[in-house]
Short mmCIF file of C-alpha atoms in Angstrom, two decimals:
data_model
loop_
_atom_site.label_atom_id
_atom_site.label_comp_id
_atom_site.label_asym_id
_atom_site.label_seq_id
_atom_site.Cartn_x
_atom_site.Cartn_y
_atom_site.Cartn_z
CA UNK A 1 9.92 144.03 8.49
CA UNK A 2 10.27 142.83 11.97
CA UNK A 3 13.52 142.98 14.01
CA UNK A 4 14.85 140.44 15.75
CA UNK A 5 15.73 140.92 19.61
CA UNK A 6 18.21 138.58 19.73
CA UNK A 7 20.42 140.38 16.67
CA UNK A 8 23.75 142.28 17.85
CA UNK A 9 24.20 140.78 20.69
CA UNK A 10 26.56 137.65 20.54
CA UNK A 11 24.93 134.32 21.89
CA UNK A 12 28.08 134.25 24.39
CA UNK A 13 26.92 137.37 26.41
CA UNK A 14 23.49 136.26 26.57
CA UNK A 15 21.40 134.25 28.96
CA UNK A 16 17.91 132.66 28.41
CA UNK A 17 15.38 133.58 30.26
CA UNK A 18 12.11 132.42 28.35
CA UNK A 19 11.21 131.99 24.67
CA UNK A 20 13.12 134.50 22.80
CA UNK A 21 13.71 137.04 26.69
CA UNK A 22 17.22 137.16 27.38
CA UNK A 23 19.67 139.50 29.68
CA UNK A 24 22.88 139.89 28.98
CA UNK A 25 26.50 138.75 31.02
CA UNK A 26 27.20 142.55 31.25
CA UNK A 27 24.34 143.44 33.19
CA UNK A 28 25.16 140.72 36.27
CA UNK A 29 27.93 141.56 38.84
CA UNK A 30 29.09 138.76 41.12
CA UNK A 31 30.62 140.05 44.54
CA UNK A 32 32.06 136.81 46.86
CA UNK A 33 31.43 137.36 50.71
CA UNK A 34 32.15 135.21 53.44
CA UNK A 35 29.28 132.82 54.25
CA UNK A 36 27.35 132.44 57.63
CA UNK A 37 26.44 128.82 58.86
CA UNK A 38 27.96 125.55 58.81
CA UNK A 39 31.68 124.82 56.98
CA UNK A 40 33.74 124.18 60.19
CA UNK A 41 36.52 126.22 59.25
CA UNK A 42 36.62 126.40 55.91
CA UNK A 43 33.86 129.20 56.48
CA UNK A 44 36.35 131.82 58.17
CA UNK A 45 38.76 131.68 55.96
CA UNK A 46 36.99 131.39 51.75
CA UNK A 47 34.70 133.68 50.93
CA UNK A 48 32.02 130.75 48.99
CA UNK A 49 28.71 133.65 49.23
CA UNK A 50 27.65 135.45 46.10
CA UNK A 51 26.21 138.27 45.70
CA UNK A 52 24.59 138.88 42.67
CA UNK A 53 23.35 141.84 41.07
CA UNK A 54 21.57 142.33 38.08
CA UNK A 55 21.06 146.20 36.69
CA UNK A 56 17.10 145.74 36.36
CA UNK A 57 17.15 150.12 35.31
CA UNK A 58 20.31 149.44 32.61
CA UNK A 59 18.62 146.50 31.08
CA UNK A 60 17.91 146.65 27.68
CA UNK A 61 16.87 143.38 26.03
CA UNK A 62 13.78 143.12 28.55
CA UNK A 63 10.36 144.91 27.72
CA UNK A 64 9.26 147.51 30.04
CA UNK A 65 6.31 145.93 31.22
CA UNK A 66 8.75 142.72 32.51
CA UNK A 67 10.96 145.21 34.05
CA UNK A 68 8.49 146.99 36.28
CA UNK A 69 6.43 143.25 36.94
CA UNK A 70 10.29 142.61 37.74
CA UNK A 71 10.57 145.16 40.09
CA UNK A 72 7.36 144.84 41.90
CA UNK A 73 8.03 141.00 42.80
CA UNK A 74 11.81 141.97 43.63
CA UNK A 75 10.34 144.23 46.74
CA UNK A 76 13.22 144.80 49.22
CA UNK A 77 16.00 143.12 46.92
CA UNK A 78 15.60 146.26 44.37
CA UNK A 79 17.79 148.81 45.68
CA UNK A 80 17.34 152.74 45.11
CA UNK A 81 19.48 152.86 42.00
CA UNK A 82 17.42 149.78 40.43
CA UNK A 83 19.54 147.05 41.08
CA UNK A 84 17.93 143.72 42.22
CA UNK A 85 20.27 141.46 44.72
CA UNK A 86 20.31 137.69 45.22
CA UNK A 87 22.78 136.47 48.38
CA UNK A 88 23.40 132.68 47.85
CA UNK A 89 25.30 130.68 50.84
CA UNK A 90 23.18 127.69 50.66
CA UNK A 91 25.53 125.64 49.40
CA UNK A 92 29.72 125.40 50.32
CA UNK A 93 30.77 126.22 47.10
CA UNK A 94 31.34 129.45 45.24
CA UNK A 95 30.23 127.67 41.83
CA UNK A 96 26.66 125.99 43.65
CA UNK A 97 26.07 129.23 45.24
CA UNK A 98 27.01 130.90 41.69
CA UNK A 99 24.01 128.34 40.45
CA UNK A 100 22.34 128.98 43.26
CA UNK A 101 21.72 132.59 42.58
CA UNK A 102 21.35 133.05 38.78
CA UNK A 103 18.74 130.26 38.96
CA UNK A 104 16.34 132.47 41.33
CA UNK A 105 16.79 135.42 39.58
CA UNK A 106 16.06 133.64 36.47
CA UNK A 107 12.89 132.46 38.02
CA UNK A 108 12.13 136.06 39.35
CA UNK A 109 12.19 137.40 35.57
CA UNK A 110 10.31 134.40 34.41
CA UNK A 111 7.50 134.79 36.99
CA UNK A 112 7.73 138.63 35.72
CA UNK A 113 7.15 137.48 32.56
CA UNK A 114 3.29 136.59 33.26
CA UNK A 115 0.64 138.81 32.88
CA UNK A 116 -1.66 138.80 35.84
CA UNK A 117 -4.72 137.45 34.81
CA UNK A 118 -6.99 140.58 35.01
CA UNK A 119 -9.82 140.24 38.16
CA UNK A 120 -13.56 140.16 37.24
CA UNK A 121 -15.71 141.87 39.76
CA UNK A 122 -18.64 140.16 41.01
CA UNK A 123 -21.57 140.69 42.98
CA UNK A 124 -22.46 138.62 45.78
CA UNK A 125 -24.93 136.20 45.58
CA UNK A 126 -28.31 136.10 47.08
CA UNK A 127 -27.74 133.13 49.81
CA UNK A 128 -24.31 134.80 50.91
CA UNK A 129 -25.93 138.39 51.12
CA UNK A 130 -28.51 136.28 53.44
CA UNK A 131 -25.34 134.40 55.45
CA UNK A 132 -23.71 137.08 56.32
CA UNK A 133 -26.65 139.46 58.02
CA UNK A 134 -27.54 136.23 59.90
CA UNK A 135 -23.79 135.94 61.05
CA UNK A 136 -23.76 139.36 61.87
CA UNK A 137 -27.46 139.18 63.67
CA UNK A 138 -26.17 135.78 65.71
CA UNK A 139 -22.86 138.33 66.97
CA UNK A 140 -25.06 140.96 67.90
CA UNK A 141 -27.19 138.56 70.05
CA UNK A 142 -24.16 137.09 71.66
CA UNK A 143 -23.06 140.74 72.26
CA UNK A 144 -26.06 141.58 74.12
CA UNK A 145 -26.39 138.50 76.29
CA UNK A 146 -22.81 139.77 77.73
CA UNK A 147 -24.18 143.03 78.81
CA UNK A 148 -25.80 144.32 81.98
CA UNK A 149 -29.29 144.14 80.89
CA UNK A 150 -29.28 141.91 78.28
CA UNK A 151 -32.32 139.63 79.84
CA UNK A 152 -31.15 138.80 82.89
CA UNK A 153 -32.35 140.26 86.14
CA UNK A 154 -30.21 141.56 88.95
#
């Protein structure tokens, strides 16, 4: 018997990330700030900015391992209580900028969603084993030109 993520939770509080991933409405908090930039004086006077927050820690429709990929790409935008925050101004708007913001933090959690394709060590090859001592043997030899007594007499 499998359960299904999206049941008990209404298809009005939820928004799609990818596949069957969703967060939820309740888990976003909008704050309007004045923008910088141009807007003549339209800027000074609406506040058209967004702030967006999403509760990355209170989220529960996401996997774990999303949520700490999440949080690792985030970087500076998570804040200490695990909140990650997108400012949009781009755009002169509050509903663009409301746009503006979702849509890269939808794109955050959807890059989060990928699982890093795990690294394969190698060993270096013959011919650039042979490369690099020759580099390093050329550097020496242009190191030794430069010094006092490297072949040239006083």
């Amino acid at each position: 018997m499998s359960e299904d993520p999206l049941e008990g939770y209404p298809a009005s509080s939820r928004i799609q990330v990818i596949g069957k991933l969703f967060i939820l409405k309740d888990d976003l908090s909008e704050d309007f700030i004045r923008a910088s930039g141009p807007g003549g004086q339209n800027v000074n006077k609406v506040s058209t900015a967004v702030q967006l927050r999403f509760n990355l820690t209170g989220n529960e429709t996401l996997p774990q391992e999303v949520k700490a990929r999440a949080a690792r790409l985030a970087g500076s935008r998570l804040t200490q209580n695990g909140q990650i925050i997108f400012q949009a101004d781009r755009f002169r708007t509050r509903e663009r900028n409301r746009e503006d913001a979702l849509e890269r933090l939808l794109g955050l959690l959807r890059k989060a969603t990928e699982k890093p394709k795990p690294r394969k060590a190698t060993k270096p090859t013959l011919g650039s084993k042979r490369r690099r001592l020759d580099a390093k043997k050329q550097r020496g030899q242009i190191k030794k030109l430069r010094s006092r007594s490297g072949g040239f007499s006083d």
